[in-house]
């Protein structure tokens, strides 16, 4: 099997590359390294099990590398929800335009299978929680969420128009070693700078669902093996949730700090475009035969331990 992984040097992408190499696949990573790190996949590059095309998807020159591929895993994106409200243009280009370029390159190279990493933020502030894939209306509240929903629509149209098949995964918060963004990274960084005080965005009561990255990779691989509609849209997350203040407590405990003063910026939202309550219904995933082994709390502790170790 020949897999192309865009964003394969990033957090989730590099864990995916580990799994694909482990199952014996030939892997080509396309990554600009704007956020990803070559070190994450260095072992596979040295062993020759994976190759890297260092290139921005918005540029020319990488398209021919899709020739002969069996499947494209399109993970490259600008994942910064908060920043997308301040400067929407990078989100628009790196998410929507780049996805269009990937689809066009696939069409030119006759590659028919696409895996796309979408997000819970396509649901916006859903009135029904846990939120099912069929929930409507889909009203994203962040430019990031809107960009991913636009990508899903484009991918659906390409599948139905050009004989492609896609798996579109709507992720809860995915956490674990190598993550370079998100609440845990933010807390660990701030506490290293000042171990006496922690700024918490919002009121600390935002409650969301978290899944450890290894389980996320397993869920994707399992779904691909068991769902074969032209467009397969599936939520991936854990079956519980945890609030931000509790995450702060875990980080403080794992960093062995005492008497840290929490300083809340206030309000129900951490930032413009934040979704303060998020949990995904995973009945579709479970009906296929996969369910997570760990809940949000256990996943958070594993990810915090990795972040504190600097992994
Ligand atoms: P990440 O930033 O670690 O990985 C993204 C990778 O894409 C990086 O390696 C970056 O260098 C690369 N990249 C970005 N723009 C590019 C471009 N124009 N051309 C080539 N390479 C480019 O982020 P991640 O957390 O690993 O996210 C991976 C995917 O999963 C993204 O599509 C993200 O939107 C999605 N997702 C992540 C989460 C999460 O909780 N981490 C949740 C929902 C969805």
XYZ file of C-alpha atoms in Angstrom, residues 37-249:
213
model
C 9.040 18.825 12.683
C 11.289 16.557 10.647
C 12.477 14.954 13.932
C 8.997 13.462 14.420
C 9.528 11.180 11.430
C 13.350 11.128 11.315
C 13.618 7.399 12.132
C 11.400 6.468 9.179
C 13.239 8.813 6.822
C 16.579 7.292 7.848
C 15.314 3.714 7.443
C 13.860 4.592 4.036
C 10.345 3.508 5.104
C 9.045 7.044 4.565
C 10.007 9.900 2.251
C 9.474 13.613 2.755
C 8.559 16.172 0.131
C 9.076 19.469 1.945
C 6.659 21.736 0.140
C 3.752 24.080 0.753
C 0.525 22.673 -0.719
C -0.229 26.181 -1.966
C 2.899 26.036 -4.164
C 3.513 24.020 -7.316
C 5.874 21.066 -7.649
C 4.470 18.371 -5.328
C 1.486 17.282 -7.414
C 3.285 14.564 -9.429
C 4.387 12.850 -6.219
C 0.800 11.536 -5.926
C 1.272 9.328 -9.000
C 0.710 5.675 -8.066
C -0.627 6.440 -4.582
C -3.447 4.238 -3.255
C -4.710 6.746 -0.696
C -4.163 10.341 0.394
C -4.466 11.208 4.082
C -4.967 14.972 4.048
C -4.041 16.324 7.483
C -2.117 19.487 6.543
C -4.030 22.511 7.774
C -3.820 25.590 9.902
C -5.390 24.206 13.117
C -5.388 27.445 15.143
C -9.034 28.174 16.004
C -8.268 31.260 18.065
C -6.012 32.853 15.449
C -8.619 32.220 12.725
C -10.824 34.929 14.286
C -7.985 37.442 14.186
C -6.485 36.685 10.758
C -8.843 34.520 8.668
C -6.725 34.536 5.517
C -4.166 31.810 6.488
C -7.073 29.579 7.571
C -8.857 30.120 4.270
C -5.756 29.408 2.184
C -4.156 26.566 4.169
C -7.445 24.776 4.735
C -9.863 25.464 1.871
C -7.511 26.353 -1.003
C -4.970 23.662 -0.051
C -7.746 21.032 0.103
C -8.940 22.065 -3.351
C -5.350 21.694 -4.622
C -5.115 18.210 -3.086
C -8.396 17.181 -4.725
C -7.254 18.491 -8.107
C -3.896 16.699 -7.786
C -5.717 13.477 -6.896
C -7.973 13.856 -9.920
C -4.969 14.397 -12.204
C -3.150 11.356 -10.757
C -6.245 9.103 -10.618
C -5.987 8.634 -6.846
C -9.482 7.812 -5.598
C -9.270 7.427 -1.798
C -9.071 10.409 0.546
C -9.011 10.583 4.329
C -9.797 14.044 5.702
C -9.350 15.265 9.269
C -12.330 17.455 10.086
C -13.446 18.711 13.467
C -16.169 18.995 16.091
C -16.157 22.754 15.401
C -18.276 22.198 12.255
C -21.231 21.793 14.677
C -20.778 25.233 16.256
C -22.745 25.571 19.500
C -24.894 22.490 18.944
C -28.211 22.362 20.800
C -27.867 18.587 21.169
C -24.903 17.166 23.108
C -23.454 14.557 22.564
C -23.759 15.682 18.963
C -24.522 13.187 16.193
C -23.129 13.388 12.655
C -26.635 14.114 11.275
C -27.116 17.143 13.536
C -28.315 20.290 11.811
C -28.149 23.176 11.193
C -24.368 23.129 10.875
C -23.477 26.654 11.980
C -19.760 26.923 12.755
C -18.850 29.806 15.078
C -15.148 29.932 14.121
C -13.519 30.628 10.763
C -11.555 27.418 11.343
C -14.779 25.398 11.752
C -16.256 27.048 8.677
C -13.135 26.233 6.661
C -13.341 22.559 7.576
C -17.058 22.401 6.748
C -16.303 23.978 3.361
C -13.633 21.309 2.799
C -16.088 18.538 3.689
C -18.562 19.910 1.133
C -15.917 20.139 -1.584
C -14.677 16.615 -0.872
C -18.243 15.266 -0.990
C -18.774 16.868 -4.393
C -15.512 15.436 -5.754
C -16.463 11.965 -4.505
C -19.837 12.076 -6.218
C -18.571 13.814 -9.374
C -15.283 12.013 -9.984
C -15.674 8.505 -8.557
C -13.658 9.113 -5.398
C -14.261 7.756 -1.886
C -13.639 9.703 1.312
C -13.577 9.219 5.059
C -14.191 12.528 6.818
C -13.402 12.330 10.509
C -14.817 14.926 12.864
C -12.386 14.897 15.766
C -12.952 15.934 19.371
C -9.788 17.394 20.958
C -6.930 15.047 20.120
C -4.041 15.109 22.589
C -0.757 13.366 23.305
C 2.997 13.431 22.714
C 4.328 15.812 20.016
C 1.341 18.159 20.237
C 2.417 21.717 19.577
C -0.853 23.503 20.351
C -3.944 23.341 22.563
C -4.771 23.791 26.224
C -2.145 21.428 27.688
C 0.738 22.907 25.671
C -0.472 26.385 26.657
C -0.657 25.585 30.407
C 2.729 23.811 30.549
C 4.419 26.681 28.691
C 2.863 29.340 30.935
C 3.740 27.469 34.141
C 7.337 27.009 33.012
C 7.514 30.776 32.533
C 5.779 31.542 35.843
C 5.222 28.593 38.261
C 3.213 30.756 40.676
C 0.378 31.950 38.470
C -1.625 30.417 35.614
C -3.743 32.472 33.233
C -6.860 30.498 32.215
C -8.769 31.757 29.185
C -12.481 32.216 30.014
C -14.057 31.067 33.295
C -12.416 27.620 33.377
C -15.820 25.936 33.054
C -15.559 25.139 29.342
C -16.214 21.394 29.197
C -14.991 19.310 26.278
C -14.151 15.803 25.191
C -10.542 14.613 24.697
C -9.053 11.547 23.034
C -5.484 10.301 23.109
C -3.791 10.347 19.710
C -3.028 6.596 19.522
C -6.758 5.856 19.906
C -7.574 8.453 17.258
C -5.272 6.697 14.760
C -6.787 3.294 15.603
C -10.315 4.680 15.150
C -9.460 6.076 11.705
C -7.840 2.847 10.528
C -10.722 0.743 11.862
C -13.355 2.913 10.186
C -11.586 2.842 6.821
C -11.521 -0.946 6.968
C -15.235 -1.175 7.831
C -17.050 1.716 6.067
C -17.168 1.941 2.289
C -19.819 4.483 1.233
C -18.661 7.121 -1.264
C -18.583 9.634 1.616
C -18.149 8.342 5.173
C -18.558 11.032 7.845
C -17.700 9.779 11.321
C -17.196 11.458 14.719
C -14.107 10.388 16.684
C -13.927 11.195 20.384
C -14.300 9.797 23.879
C -17.602 9.276 25.681
C -17.125 11.840 28.423
C -15.795 15.347 28.954
C -13.698 17.363 31.334
C -13.572 21.056 32.287
C -10.613 23.382 31.819
C -10.091 24.020 35.555
C -9.685 20.255 36.121
C -7.121 20.125 33.291
C -5.229 22.939 35.009
C -5.265 20.918 38.254
